[in-house]
Amino acid sequence: MNGPAPRPAVLIVGIGSHHGDDRFGWEVVDRLATLGPGNADDGPTAGMYGAMIALRKLTSSAELLNHLHGIRRLVICDACHGLSHAGEHRLLTWPTDRVDHLTGSGSHDFSLVNTLHLADKLNMLPLSVDLWVAEKSREQVLRRSIHTSLSPALAKAVEVVACKIEGEFVHA
Amino acid sequence: MNRARTIRVEALTRVEGEGGLFIRFRGDRVDEIQLSIYEPPRLFESLLRERPLEEVPDITARICGICPVAYQMSSTHALEAALGISVSPEIGRLRRLLYCGEWIESHALHMFLLHAPDFLGFDNAWEMAEDYPDEVQGGLELKKQGNRLLEVLGGRAIHPINVAVGGFFRTPSREQITALISGFEAALKIAVKLTRWVARFDFPDFQRPYEMIALVHPDEYPMNAGRIASSESWSIDVEQFADEFEERQVPHSTALHAVRKATDSCYFVGPLARLNLNLDRLMPTARQVADAVSIEWPCTNPFQSIVARGIEIVHAFEEALSIMRDYQPVRPPRHAYEHHDGAGCAATEAPRGLLYHRYEIGADGLVKSATIIPPTSQNQAQIEDDLKAYVSQIEADDDVIASSCERLVRSYDPCISCSTHFLKVKLERA
């Protein structure tokens, strides 16, 4: 008899859209999915070296609130504004690092930072939340153009960030 | 001498999209009010021209991340009217089920994350969550259930991909739908409790002589079908929309303002209008809640729209459950059709109100012209009219006036992205 699906211990989330550098979070998750079984849309992806790791691509940061139950470690990848140059990426830790200066749009003014504040207040966050952010290309932001691919700077950041996450979870 | 004074809210928060509010006083009199929407026009109607009609539901869904189903419903019904297709009652019920999911997630987001903080003295939802964790958790649970339904029936929660002209690309298995039932049963109870909770908020005493417009249908609470009716006791077929209503350009907004042609006046669309005109078509529990809250129907206080949204959430859970309990996969999931030229229109009830679409199509199946009139652009002139009346009765400093105006605007849950998009407030005194 099949029991309920085991809950993942680690949730790695990419937030973004199909458009240009906003793809950053999704691309990191897609890259990670190639390193293990399943794909990013299949929900929990079992067996990445013993850990129960779920990969998810979300369109809206508020959606994150639907996926936090039982998670012990959360890793979020998202494009942002507020760093110095396109492609610059950082690992921030919630709630110790300052993130309020990072801007990103969210539907109905409900950004990722707002979502994390709310989840924190409701005790929905795991003890450890890593936030990988990468600065969008200024050219894409100014033109508001509908690129379908990442700028070269962000494409490079995807590889580096995916590699670092993989290093932590897969080779640990 | 009457000194001029201006109040500007540069960025109205907790609404969807980007716009601003400008208020100019001359002495104590309100001289001018502008709900200025400055987002660039999105030009969807032009974008649709010469596209295959089958692409229209998914392209128009991109107008909004919160109410994509509304755009899919209005567009498919309008295109089906142009093609002369009548969908089966089973597909009709499944479309209502999909719309229930959207009403739930959209209303819950607005009520508990955006609007409720206004009545409890908080700047945002996470501050409110510290004092009202159960209520915010409850609101999130409602939203989650709405999203789950959209995922199962629409393929995904945001910008669903399963709606087709003629029906659906595929319909879920009975097991997939049945798996949602227990969550919906629990959520219905939460929705009743939370609607009673918001109904006890302290609302500003602000009644308006609105002309309210919504679909009405003899057999159901309006979503996808019905006549366009007014609180002034007239109604028209949807095909007569363009005879009765008109969109006009205003210099301060990239979104068009809709007015009634005959009277050159503004009108009100949205959950409060729907409820006032369709109270007797609510599902039983929703009707009980409407009767139990201390609001006299018809209600003309825009701030009490939050209660109307709660009642509609209760209705949506209740109706969704009734559809899900009897659900069988629809075979075939969509009607076949041949391309031919024609024109058709439809109006459905988006979470924020009446959403009208009209299309002309060619024999080659390409769109020749498209007209989309979203609820927020229909409410814009009414919002300005309300603000003028509301500001006149507030005696306070400019900051309080500005925040009070933002609250009034928020009670409409404007989706500026739909109308074209946001909001900022500026007050000017001279």
Short mmCIF file of C-alpha atoms in Angstrom, two decimals, chain A residues 18 59-60 63 65-66 107-110 114 117-118 121-122 124 144, chain B residues 13-16 66 113-114 126 129-130 137 140 144 147 158 352 413:
data_model
loop_
_atom_site.label_atom_id
_atom_site.label_comp_id
_atom_site.label_asym_id
_atom_site.label_seq_id
_atom_site.Cartn_x
_atom_site.Cartn_y
_atom_site.Cartn_z
CA HIS A 18 9.84 33.59 -18.71
CA THR A 59 5.91 32.76 -10.52
CA SER A 60 4.91 34.78 -7.48
CA GLU A 63 3.09 31.27 -3.63
CA LEU A 65 3.60 30.39 1.57
CA ASN A 66 1.85 27.32 0.17
CA SER A 107 2.03 40.94 -7.40
CA HIS A 108 -0.19 43.34 -5.43
CA ASP A 109 2.93 44.87 -3.92
CA PHE A 110 3.62 41.60 -2.10
CA ASN A 114 7.18 40.97 2.39
CA HIS A 117 8.41 38.88 6.85
CA LEU A 118 4.91 37.40 6.91
CA LYS A 121 5.75 36.27 11.87
CA LEU A 122 3.59 33.19 11.40
CA MET A 124 6.26 29.19 8.95
CA ARG A 144 11.45 46.79 -20.07
CA THR B 13 0.66 50.59 -1.73
CA ARG B 14 -1.06 47.23 -1.55
CA VAL B 15 -2.74 47.46 -4.91
CA GLU B 16 -1.85 45.71 -8.14
CA ILE B 66 -4.31 37.41 -10.05
CA LEU B 113 -2.94 40.43 3.08
CA LEU B 114 -3.88 43.83 1.64
CA TRP B 126 3.05 40.84 8.62
CA ALA B 129 0.02 38.72 11.72
CA GLU B 130 1.73 39.35 15.04
CA GLN B 137 -3.10 31.84 8.69
CA LEU B 140 -3.59 31.98 3.66
CA LYS B 144 -3.96 27.93 -0.81
CA ASN B 147 -4.64 27.84 -5.81
CA ILE B 158 -0.95 31.39 -12.06
CA ARG B 352 -13.12 42.84 -9.37
CA ASP B 413 -9.14 46.16 -4.97
#
